[in-house]
Amino acid sequence: MTTPYRHEPFTDFSLKENQEAFKKALKTVNKEWLGKEYPLIINGERITTDAKIVSYNPAKKDEVIGSVSKATKELAEKAIEAAATAFETWRYTKAEERANILFRAAASIRRKKHEFSALLVKEAGKPWKEADADTAEAIDFLEYYARQMIELANGKPINSREGEYNQYIYTPTGVTVSIPPWNFLFAIMAGITVAPLVSGNTVVLKPASATPIIAALFVDVLEEAGVPKGVINFVPGSGSEVGDTLVDHPKTSIITFTGSREVGTRIFERAAVVQPGQQHLKQVIAEMGGKDTIIVDKDGDVELAAQSIFTSAFGFAGQKCSAGSRAVVHADVYDAVVERVVEITEEQITGNPESHSTYMGPVIDAASYEKIMGYIEIGKEEGRLVSGGTGDDSKGFFIQPTIFADVDAEAKIMQEEIFGPVLAFSKVASFDEALQVANNTEYGLTGAVITNNRAHIERAKQEFHVGNLYFNRNCTGAIVGYHPFGGFKMSGTDSKAGGPDYLTLHMNAKTVSETY
Ligand code: NAD
């Protein structure tokens, strides 16, 4: 019997002993974990290539976190073949056996929890709290999906009748290509790897090129926990070259992707093409971008609104699909809310995330830096700059949290995903207008409403079209098993990671009817 699921607690960094423990972990990672090389893994075999993907610290751009070998098209094909062969045995293993591997892997991560989080600080520039939450979420995915698989092992109840015994069971689908983003470099990477695995599929994991080291370490954890050779294959490589090969391969059955709208729609389209020799339709799970809104109603609590907007916009420098990059505020409280958000923002420190006092670290790389700074220039034309607006990429990719007020609802910075620390305020005259503005993008991922009006809460439940809707809090920070996560419209296939229906997306439901 397993214990009931409970999410992994966050570390309380206000306690001195936790601060000391985390500093020690950072020291260990700095001294012992950095600068290593990791091979590809295909059918359990370690393969080293001359070409490498090097992972750098975005806060100290010359510091190397580590490097991974880089797969070619041929190696990517070899990985799919290995996964296809391994599927023929792995698919028949017992659900409980597969779940136990995930429990062991979770225990193993827990033993080095701060070290893993410290690596996230280094590899993605996450402040302590964000890194700690990312590791906790990775553990949560393992614990949650393992339990869900045990529950699904006997299928779901259907009716039988006299002389006829009927069953509704789930069977594994096949080779899964897992393609994670860099922003939740541990949690999403782990989640989209173990969900197919525990459901009896074999996996080819292509990590994000900015953050391959945590992925290499995670694959080691899975192997140590008992994942057999060929069941997990690790093939870092260029998204366009290796990515297309993996997606197009006729033996690929599932593609589980989290990332941008641009790449997600490309994968969706390519996966629809039936290749020569392919005997099935591919299943695509694509979780994509967001342009998420916080509405503040006229009777909303100003302090709560300001804190919620600030946290949603600037947590992990706005590099979350759920980041609240648009605040739509009723005219009655607009000035007060803008003023308070600016105040809170300007009290915070942007800098090296290795320091406990840092609220916001760098953005991920040079390309992101340039893109975000470009949006800030656009913002200067489209709105009134009330805070930030500058960047410094001399040592790392640092951008001040930036706030624009009085932005038109149709403006570029109100419509396009910036994926950086840029917040736009729009003023509205009514709750109707607020809902209309909130729904006016092509995305539908998260949203929040700050209000004390019960009728408005009920209306928003029906009329605010997002996959994750929150009241009187921030629009980020979904927790596995508590806030199943995924979006509508161009935010993706609404697969609801960390939710009760997630694993069934990785399996074929089979009806079995036996006549006595
Ligand atoms: P990205 O689309 O650039 O890359 C995601 C992954 O796709 C990477 O591993 C990349 O190497 C790979 N890739 C690139 N080209 C490919 C191709 N042609 N074929 C196959 N794979 C390819 O996204 P990113 O910059 O890593 O992440 C940021 C984006 O992810 C944002 O848009 C954000 O909103 C989104 N995101 C969404 C969610 C969600 O749950 N909806 C969660 C996190 C991030």
Coordinates of C-alpha atoms and ligand atoms in Angstrom, one line a residue:
M1 CA 0.0 0.0 0.0
T2 CA 1.3 3.4 -0.9
T3 CA 0.7 6.4 1.3
P4 CA -1.7 9.1 0.0
Y5 CA -0.2 11.7 -2.3
R6 CA 0.9 14.9 -0.6
H7 CA 3.0 17.5 -2.5
E8 CA 6.6 18.0 -1.5
P9 CA 7.0 20.8 1.0
F10 CA 8.9 23.9 0.0
T11 CA 12.0 24.8 1.9
D12 CA 11.5 27.6 4.4
F13 CA 14.5 29.8 3.6
S14 CA 13.8 32.2 6.4
L15 CA 15.3 29.6 8.8
K16 CA 19.0 30.0 9.3
E17 CA 19.6 26.2 9.2
N18 CA 18.0 25.9 5.7
Q19 CA 20.0 28.9 4.5
E20 CA 23.2 27.2 5.7
A21 CA 22.2 23.9 4.1
F22 CA 21.6 25.5 0.8
K23 CA 24.8 27.5 0.8
K24 CA 26.6 24.2 1.5
A25 CA 24.9 22.6 -1.5
L26 CA 25.9 25.5 -3.7
K27 CA 29.5 25.0 -2.6
T28 CA 29.3 21.3 -3.4
V29 CA 27.8 21.9 -6.8
N30 CA 30.4 24.7 -7.5
K31 CA 33.3 22.4 -6.5
E32 CA 32.2 19.0 -7.6
W33 CA 29.4 19.1 -10.1
L34 CA 30.4 21.7 -12.7
G35 CA 32.4 21.2 -15.9
K36 CA 31.7 17.6 -16.5
E37 CA 30.9 15.9 -19.9
Y38 CA 27.9 13.7 -20.4
P39 CA 27.5 11.2 -23.3
L40 CA 24.4 10.3 -25.2
I41 CA 22.6 7.2 -23.9
I42 CA 21.1 4.8 -26.5
N43 CA 20.1 1.3 -25.4
G44 CA 22.1 1.7 -22.3
E45 CA 25.3 2.4 -24.3
R46 CA 27.2 5.6 -23.6
I47 CA 28.1 7.4 -26.9
T48 CA 30.5 10.3 -27.0
T49 CA 30.5 12.6 -30.0
D50 CA 33.0 15.3 -31.0
A51 CA 30.2 17.9 -31.3
K52 CA 29.0 19.2 -28.0
I53 CA 26.3 21.3 -26.5
V54 CA 27.8 23.4 -23.8
S55 CA 25.6 24.7 -20.9
Y56 CA 26.6 28.1 -19.5
N57 CA 25.5 29.9 -16.4
P58 CA 23.3 32.8 -17.5
A59 CA 24.4 34.9 -14.5
K60 CA 28.1 34.5 -15.3
K61 CA 28.1 33.9 -19.0
D62 CA 31.6 32.4 -19.2
E63 CA 31.1 29.8 -16.5
V64 CA 30.6 26.4 -18.0
I65 CA 28.0 24.2 -16.2
G66 CA 28.9 21.2 -18.2
S67 CA 28.6 19.8 -21.7
V68 CA 26.7 17.0 -23.4
S69 CA 27.5 15.1 -26.6
K70 CA 25.3 16.1 -29.5
A71 CA 23.3 13.6 -31.5
T72 CA 23.2 13.4 -35.2
K73 CA 20.2 12.4 -37.3
E74 CA 21.6 8.9 -37.5
L75 CA 22.0 8.6 -33.7
A76 CA 18.4 10.0 -33.2
E77 CA 17.1 7.2 -35.5
K78 CA 19.2 4.7 -33.6
A79 CA 17.6 5.8 -30.4
I80 CA 14.1 5.4 -31.8
E81 CA 14.9 1.9 -33.0
A82 CA 16.3 1.0 -29.5
A83 CA 13.2 2.4 -27.8
A84 CA 11.0 0.4 -30.3
T85 CA 12.8 -2.8 -29.4
A86 CA 12.8 -2.2 -25.7
F87 CA 9.0 -1.5 -25.9
E88 CA 8.3 -5.1 -26.7
T89 CA 9.3 -6.2 -23.2
W90 CA 8.7 -3.0 -21.2
R91 CA 5.1 -2.8 -22.3
Y92 CA 4.4 -6.1 -20.4
T93 CA 6.0 -5.2 -17.1
K94 CA 3.7 -4.8 -14.2
A95 CA 2.4 -1.3 -13.5
E96 CA 3.5 -1.6 -9.8
E97 CA 7.0 -2.5 -10.9
R98 CA 7.2 0.6 -13.1
A99 CA 5.7 2.8 -10.3
N100 CA 8.2 1.5 -7.8
I101 CA 11.0 2.8 -10.0
L102 CA 9.5 6.2 -9.8
F103 CA 9.2 6.0 -6.0
R104 CA 12.9 5.0 -5.8
A105 CA 13.9 7.8 -8.1
A106 CA 11.9 10.3 -6.0
A107 CA 13.7 9.1 -2.9
S108 CA 17.0 9.4 -4.6
I109 CA 16.3 13.1 -5.6
R110 CA 15.1 13.9 -2.1
R111 CA 18.4 12.7 -0.7
K112 CA 20.3 15.4 -2.7
K113 CA 17.4 17.9 -3.0
H114 CA 19.4 21.0 -2.3
E115 CA 22.3 20.0 -4.6
F116 CA 19.8 19.5 -7.5
S117 CA 18.2 22.9 -6.7
A118 CA 21.7 24.5 -6.5
L119 CA 22.4 23.1 -10.0
L120 CA 19.2 24.8 -11.2
V121 CA 20.4 28.1 -9.7
K122 CA 23.6 27.7 -11.8
E123 CA 22.2 26.2 -15.0
A124 CA 19.1 28.4 -15.4
G125 CA 19.7 31.4 -13.1
K126 CA 16.9 30.5 -10.8
P127 CA 16.7 32.2 -7.4
W128 CA 16.8 29.8 -4.4
K129 CA 13.0 29.8 -3.9
E130 CA 12.2 29.1 -7.6
A131 CA 14.9 26.4 -7.8
D132 CA 13.6 24.7 -4.7
A133 CA 10.0 24.8 -6.1
D134 CA 11.3 23.3 -9.4
T135 CA 12.9 20.4 -7.7
A136 CA 9.9 19.9 -5.5
E137 CA 7.7 19.7 -8.5
A138 CA 9.9 17.2 -10.2
I139 CA 9.6 15.0 -7.1
D140 CA 5.8 15.6 -7.1
F141 CA 5.5 14.4 -10.7
L142 CA 7.2 11.1 -9.8
E143 CA 5.2 10.5 -6.7
Y144 CA 1.9 11.5 -8.3
Y145 CA 2.2 9.6 -11.6
A146 CA 3.4 6.5 -9.8
R147 CA 0.3 6.4 -7.7
Q148 CA -2.0 7.2 -10.6
M149 CA -0.5 4.3 -12.6
I150 CA -1.1 1.9 -9.7
E151 CA -4.7 3.1 -9.7
L152 CA -5.1 2.7 -13.4
A153 CA -3.5 -0.8 -13.6
N154 CA -6.8 -2.5 -13.5
G155 CA -8.5 -0.1 -15.8
K156 CA -11.9 1.6 -15.1
P157 CA -15.2 -0.1 -14.2
I158 CA -17.7 -0.8 -16.9
N159 CA -20.8 -3.0 -16.9
S160 CA -20.8 -6.8 -17.3
R161 CA -24.0 -8.8 -17.8
E162 CA -24.9 -12.4 -17.4
G163 CA -22.6 -14.7 -19.4
E164 CA -20.4 -11.8 -20.4
Y165 CA -17.5 -10.3 -18.5
N166 CA -16.3 -6.9 -19.7
Q167 CA -13.2 -5.0 -18.9
Y168 CA -11.9 -1.5 -19.8
I169 CA -8.2 -1.5 -19.5
Y170 CA -5.3 0.7 -20.5
T171 CA -2.4 -0.6 -22.6
P172 CA 0.9 1.3 -23.4
T173 CA 1.1 3.1 -26.7
G174 CA 4.7 2.9 -27.9
V175 CA 7.9 5.0 -28.4
T176 CA 7.5 8.4 -26.9
V177 CA 9.7 11.4 -27.8
S178 CA 9.9 13.8 -24.9
I179 CA 10.9 17.4 -25.7
P180 CA 11.0 19.7 -22.7
P181 CA 11.6 23.5 -22.4
W182 CA 14.5 25.1 -20.4
N183 CA 12.4 27.1 -18.0
F184 CA 11.2 24.3 -15.7
L185 CA 14.3 22.5 -16.5
F186 CA 13.9 19.8 -13.8
A187 CA 10.1 19.6 -13.2
I188 CA 8.7 19.6 -16.8
M189 CA 11.7 17.6 -18.1
A190 CA 11.1 14.9 -15.4
G191 CA 7.3 15.0 -15.7
I192 CA 7.2 14.5 -19.5
T193 CA 9.7 11.7 -19.2
V194 CA 8.2 9.7 -16.4
A195 CA 4.6 10.0 -17.4
P196 CA 5.1 7.9 -20.6
L197 CA 7.6 5.6 -18.8
V198 CA 5.3 4.7 -16.0
S199 CA 2.5 4.1 -18.5
G200 CA 4.6 1.4 -20.1
N201 CA 6.0 3.3 -23.0
T202 CA 9.7 3.7 -23.9
V203 CA 11.2 7.2 -24.1
V204 CA 13.7 9.1 -26.2
L205 CA 14.4 12.3 -24.3
K206 CA 15.8 15.3 -26.2
P207 CA 16.6 17.9 -23.5
A208 CA 16.4 21.7 -24.1
S209 CA 19.8 22.9 -25.4
A210 CA 20.1 25.6 -22.8
T211 CA 19.7 23.2 -19.9
P212 CA 20.9 19.7 -20.8
I213 CA 22.9 19.0 -17.6
I214 CA 20.0 18.5 -15.2
A215 CA 18.5 16.2 -17.8
A216 CA 21.7 14.1 -18.0
L217 CA 21.8 13.8 -14.2
F218 CA 18.1 12.8 -14.1
V219 CA 18.6 10.0 -16.6
D220 CA 21.3 8.7 -14.3
V221 CA 18.8 8.8 -11.5
L222 CA 16.3 6.8 -13.5
E223 CA 18.8 4.2 -14.5
E224 CA 20.0 3.8 -10.9
A225 CA 16.4 3.4 -9.9
G226 CA 16.0 0.5 -12.3
V227 CA 14.9 1.7 -15.7
P228 CA 16.2 -0.9 -18.1
K229 CA 18.4 -0.2 -21.1
G230 CA 16.6 1.1 -24.2
V231 CA 13.6 2.1 -22.1
I232 CA 15.1 5.6 -21.5
N233 CA 17.4 7.0 -24.2
F234 CA 19.1 10.4 -24.0
V235 CA 19.7 12.3 -27.2
P236 CA 20.6 16.0 -26.8
G237 CA 20.7 17.8 -30.2
S238 CA 19.7 20.7 -32.2
G239 CA 15.9 21.2 -32.1
S240 CA 15.5 21.6 -35.8
E241 CA 17.8 18.7 -36.9
V242 CA 17.3 16.0 -34.3
G243 CA 13.8 17.3 -33.3
D244 CA 12.4 16.8 -36.8
T245 CA 14.0 13.4 -37.1
L246 CA 12.5 12.2 -33.8
V247 CA 9.0 13.7 -34.6
D248 CA 8.9 12.4 -38.2
H249 CA 10.1 8.8 -37.4
P250 CA 7.4 6.2 -38.3
K251 CA 8.1 4.3 -35.1
T252 CA 7.4 7.3 -32.9
S253 CA 4.0 6.9 -31.3
I254 CA 3.7 9.8 -28.9
I255 CA 5.3 13.2 -28.9
T256 CA 5.1 15.0 -25.6
F257 CA 6.3 18.6 -26.0
T258 CA 6.3 21.7 -23.8
G259 CA 7.7 24.9 -25.3
S260 CA 6.8 27.7 -27.6
R261 CA 3.8 28.1 -29.8
E262 CA 6.0 28.2 -32.9
V263 CA 7.7 24.9 -32.3
G264 CA 4.6 23.2 -30.8
T265 CA 2.5 24.0 -33.9
R266 CA 5.3 22.8 -36.2
I267 CA 5.4 19.5 -34.3
F268 CA 1.6 19.1 -34.4
E269 CA 1.6 19.6 -38.1
R270 CA 4.6 17.2 -38.9
A271 CA 3.2 14.5 -36.6
A272 CA 0.0 14.5 -38.6
V273 CA 1.8 13.2 -41.7
V274 CA 1.7 9.4 -41.9
Q275 CA 5.1 8.2 -43.0
P276 CA 5.9 5.2 -45.1
G277 CA 5.7 2.1 -42.9
Q278 CA 3.8 3.9 -40.1
Q279 CA 0.9 1.8 -38.8
H280 CA -0.7 4.3 -36.4
L281 CA -1.6 7.9 -35.9
K282 CA 0.7 9.8 -33.6
Q283 CA -0.5 11.3 -30.4
V284 CA 0.7 14.8 -29.7
I285 CA 0.7 16.4 -26.3
A286 CA 1.7 20.0 -26.9
E287 CA 1.8 22.5 -24.1
M288 CA 2.7 25.9 -25.4
G289 CA 2.9 29.6 -24.6
G290 CA 0.8 32.0 -22.6
K291 CA -0.1 35.7 -22.3
D292 CA -1.6 35.6 -18.9
T293 CA -3.8 38.2 -17.3
I294 CA -4.6 39.4 -13.8
I295 CA -7.9 41.2 -13.5
V296 CA -8.4 43.6 -10.6
D297 CA -12.0 44.4 -9.9
K298 CA -13.1 47.7 -8.5
D299 CA -13.6 46.3 -5.1
G300 CA -10.5 44.2 -5.1
D301 CA -8.0 44.4 -2.3
V302 CA -5.3 46.8 -3.5
E303 CA -2.4 45.2 -1.5
L304 CA -3.4 41.7 -2.5
A305 CA -3.7 42.8 -6.1
A306 CA -0.3 44.4 -6.1
Q307 CA 1.4 41.5 -4.4
S308 CA -0.2 39.0 -6.8
I309 CA 0.6 41.0 -9.9
F310 CA 4.2 41.5 -8.8
T311 CA 4.8 37.8 -8.0
S312 CA 3.1 36.7 -11.2
A313 CA 5.0 39.1 -13.4
F314 CA 8.5 38.8 -12.0
G315 CA 8.9 35.3 -10.4
F316 CA 11.8 33.7 -12.3
A317 CA 12.2 36.9 -14.3
G318 CA 8.8 36.4 -16.0
Q319 CA 10.1 33.3 -17.7
K320 CA 7.1 31.1 -17.0
C321 CA 4.3 30.2 -19.4
S322 CA 2.0 31.2 -16.6
A323 CA 3.7 34.6 -16.0
G324 CA 1.2 37.3 -15.4
S325 CA 2.5 39.8 -17.9
R326 CA -0.7 41.8 -18.3
A327 CA -2.6 43.5 -15.5
V328 CA -6.1 44.6 -16.4
V329 CA -7.3 47.0 -13.6
H330 CA -10.6 48.8 -13.0
A331 CA -10.2 52.6 -13.2
D332 CA -11.3 53.1 -9.6
V333 CA -8.3 51.3 -8.2
Y334 CA -5.9 51.6 -11.2
D335 CA -3.6 54.4 -9.9
A336 CA -3.3 52.8 -6.4
V337 CA -2.5 49.4 -7.8
V338 CA 0.1 50.6 -10.3
E339 CA 1.8 52.8 -7.7
R340 CA 2.0 49.9 -5.2
V341 CA 3.3 47.4 -7.7
V342 CA 6.1 49.8 -8.7
E343 CA 6.9 50.3 -5.0
I344 CA 7.2 46.6 -4.3
T345 CA 9.1 46.0 -7.5
E346 CA 11.7 48.6 -6.7
E347 CA 12.4 47.2 -3.2
Q348 CA 13.6 43.9 -4.8
I349 CA 17.1 43.0 -5.8
T350 CA 18.0 41.8 -9.3
G351 CA 21.4 40.0 -9.4
N352 CA 23.3 36.8 -9.1
P353 CA 20.8 34.1 -7.9
E354 CA 23.5 32.4 -5.8
S355 CA 22.9 35.1 -3.2
H356 CA 19.9 34.4 -0.9
S357 CA 18.9 38.1 -1.0
T358 CA 18.4 38.1 -4.8
Y359 CA 14.7 38.2 -5.9
M360 CA 15.3 38.0 -9.6
G361 CA 18.2 36.6 -11.5
P362 CA 19.2 36.8 -15.2
V363 CA 17.2 35.7 -18.3
I364 CA 18.3 32.5 -19.9
D365 CA 20.6 33.6 -22.8
A366 CA 21.8 36.2 -25.2
A367 CA 18.9 35.6 -27.7
S368 CA 16.3 36.0 -24.9
Y369 CA 18.1 39.1 -23.7
E370 CA 17.9 40.7 -27.1
K371 CA 14.3 39.7 -27.7
I372 CA 13.2 41.1 -24.3
M373 CA 15.1 44.3 -24.7
G374 CA 13.5 44.6 -28.1
Y375 CA 10.0 44.4 -26.5
I376 CA 11.0 47.0 -23.9
E377 CA 11.8 49.4 -26.8
I378 CA 8.4 48.6 -28.3
G379 CA 6.8 49.2 -24.9
K380 CA 8.3 52.6 -24.7
E381 CA 6.3 53.5 -27.8
E382 CA 3.2 51.7 -26.6
G383 CA 2.9 52.8 -23.0
R384 CA 4.3 54.9 -20.1
L385 CA 7.5 53.4 -18.6
V386 CA 7.0 53.5 -14.8
S387 CA 9.8 51.3 -13.7
G388 CA 12.9 49.5 -15.0
G389 CA 13.5 49.6 -18.7
T390 CA 17.2 48.8 -18.7
G391 CA 19.5 45.8 -19.0
D392 CA 23.1 44.9 -18.6
D393 CA 24.6 41.9 -20.4
S394 CA 28.2 42.5 -19.5
K395 CA 28.5 39.7 -17.0
G396 CA 25.2 37.8 -17.3
F397 CA 21.9 38.5 -19.0
F398 CA 20.3 40.9 -16.4
I399 CA 17.2 42.9 -17.2
Q400 CA 15.5 45.2 -14.6
P401 CA 11.9 44.3 -13.9
T402 CA 10.1 46.6 -16.2
I403 CA 6.6 48.1 -15.9
F404 CA 4.6 49.9 -18.5
A405 CA 1.3 51.7 -17.6
D406 CA -1.6 52.9 -19.8
V407 CA -1.1 50.3 -22.5
D408 CA -3.8 49.7 -25.1
A409 CA -5.4 46.3 -24.9
E410 CA -4.4 45.6 -28.6
A411 CA -0.8 46.7 -28.2
K412 CA 2.0 44.3 -29.1
I413 CA 3.2 44.0 -25.5
M414 CA -0.3 43.2 -24.4
Q415 CA -0.7 40.5 -27.1
E416 CA 2.6 38.7 -27.6
E417 CA 4.4 36.4 -25.2
I418 CA 7.6 38.2 -24.1
F419 CA 8.9 35.6 -21.7
G420 CA 10.8 38.1 -19.6
P421 CA 10.4 40.6 -16.7
V422 CA 8.0 43.0 -18.5
L423 CA 4.6 43.9 -17.2
A424 CA 1.9 45.9 -19.0
F425 CA -1.0 47.6 -17.2
S426 CA -4.3 48.4 -19.0
K427 CA -7.1 50.4 -17.5
V428 CA -10.7 49.3 -17.9
A429 CA -14.1 50.9 -17.0
S430 CA -16.0 47.8 -16.0
F431 CA -15.8 44.1 -15.2
D432 CA -17.3 43.3 -18.7
E433 CA -14.5 45.2 -20.3
A434 CA -12.0 43.5 -18.1
L435 CA -13.2 40.0 -19.2
Q436 CA -13.2 41.1 -22.8
V437 CA -9.6 42.3 -22.6
A438 CA -8.5 39.2 -20.7
N439 CA -9.9 37.0 -23.5
N440 CA -8.5 39.0 -26.4
T441 CA -5.3 37.1 -27.0
E442 CA -4.8 33.9 -28.9
Y443 CA -3.6 32.2 -25.7
G444 CA -5.7 30.7 -22.9
L445 CA -3.3 29.4 -20.3
T446 CA -3.7 31.0 -16.8
G447 CA -5.5 33.9 -15.3
A448 CA -6.4 35.4 -12.0
V449 CA -9.1 37.7 -10.7
I450 CA -8.8 39.8 -7.6
T451 CA -12.3 40.6 -6.5
N452 CA -14.7 40.4 -3.5
N453 CA -17.7 40.3 -5.8
R454 CA -19.3 36.8 -5.7
A455 CA -21.3 37.4 -8.9
H456 CA -18.1 38.4 -10.7
I457 CA -16.4 35.3 -9.5
E458 CA -19.2 33.1 -10.9
R459 CA -19.1 35.0 -14.2
A460 CA -15.3 34.7 -14.5
K461 CA -15.6 30.9 -14.0
Q462 CA -17.7 30.7 -17.1
E463 CA -16.4 33.5 -19.2
F464 CA -12.6 33.8 -18.5
H465 CA -11.3 31.3 -21.0
V466 CA -8.1 29.9 -19.6
G467 CA -7.0 26.4 -18.5
N468 CA -6.0 27.5 -15.0
L469 CA -8.1 30.2 -13.3
Y470 CA -7.3 31.5 -9.9
F471 CA -9.1 33.9 -7.6
N472 CA -7.5 36.3 -5.1
R473 CA -4.0 35.1 -5.7
N474 CA -1.2 35.0 -8.3
C475 CA -1.6 33.2 -11.6
T476 CA 1.6 31.2 -11.3
G477 CA 2.7 28.4 -9.0
A478 CA 0.4 25.4 -10.0
I479 CA 1.1 22.4 -7.8
V480 CA 1.0 18.8 -9.0
G481 CA -2.2 17.0 -7.9
Y482 CA -3.7 20.3 -6.7
H483 CA -3.8 22.5 -9.8
P484 CA -3.6 20.3 -12.9
F485 CA -2.0 22.4 -15.5
G486 CA -2.6 23.2 -19.1
G487 CA -4.1 25.7 -21.4
F488 CA -6.8 26.4 -24.1
K489 CA -6.5 28.0 -27.5
M490 CA -2.9 28.4 -28.7
S491 CA -1.6 27.5 -25.3
G492 CA -1.9 23.9 -26.3
T493 CA -3.7 20.6 -26.1
D494 CA -4.9 21.2 -22.5
S495 CA -3.3 17.9 -21.3
K496 CA -3.4 19.0 -17.6
A497 CA 0.0 17.8 -16.4
G498 CA -0.2 16.7 -12.7
G499 CA -3.9 16.0 -13.1
P500 CA -6.1 12.9 -12.9
D501 CA -6.5 12.4 -16.7
Y502 CA -2.9 12.9 -17.7
L503 CA -1.5 9.3 -17.8
T504 CA -4.4 8.1 -19.9
L505 CA -3.2 10.3 -22.7
H506 CA -0.2 8.0 -22.9
M507 CA -2.2 4.8 -23.2
N508 CA -4.7 3.1 -25.5
A509 CA -7.9 2.2 -23.8
K510 CA -8.9 -1.4 -24.7
T511 CA -12.3 -3.0 -24.2
V512 CA -12.2 -6.7 -23.5
S513 CA -15.3 -8.7 -23.6
E514 CA -15.3 -12.4 -22.6
T515 CA -18.3 -14.7 -23.2
Y516 CA -18.7 -17.5 -20.7
Ligands
NAD1 P1 11.1 26.2 -27.5 O1 9.9 25.9 -28.3 O2 12.1 27.1 -28.2 O3 11.9 24.8 -27.2 C1 11.2 23.8 -26.6 C2 11.9 22.5 -26.9 O4 11.7 22.2 -28.3 C3 13.4 22.5 -26.8 O5 13.8 21.2 -26.3 C4 13.9 22.7 -28.2 O6 15.2 22.2 -28.4 C5 12.9 21.9 -29.0 N1 12.8 22.2 -30.4 C6 13.1 23.3 -31.1 N2 12.9 23.1 -32.4 C7 12.3 21.9 -32.5 C8 11.8 21.1 -33.7 N3 11.8 21.6 -34.9 N4 11.4 19.9 -33.4 C9 11.4 19.4 -32.2 N5 11.8 20.0 -31.1 C10 12.3 21.3 -31.3 O7 10.7 26.7 -26.1 P2 11.6 27.2 -24.9 O8 12.2 28.5 -25.2 O9 12.5 26.1 -24.5 O10 10.5 27.4 -23.7 C11 9.8 28.5 -23.6 C12 8.4 28.4 -24.1 O11 7.8 27.2 -23.5 C13 7.5 29.5 -23.8 O12 6.7 29.8 -25.0 C14 6.6 29.0 -22.7 O13 5.4 29.7 -22.6 C15 6.5 27.6 -23.0 N6 6.1 26.8 -21.8 C16 4.9 26.3 -21.8 C17 4.5 25.6 -20.7 C18 3.1 25.0 -20.6 O14 2.9 24.1 -19.7 N7 2.1 25.4 -21.4 C19 5.4 25.4 -19.6 C20 6.7 25.9 -19.7 C21 7.0 26.6 -20.9

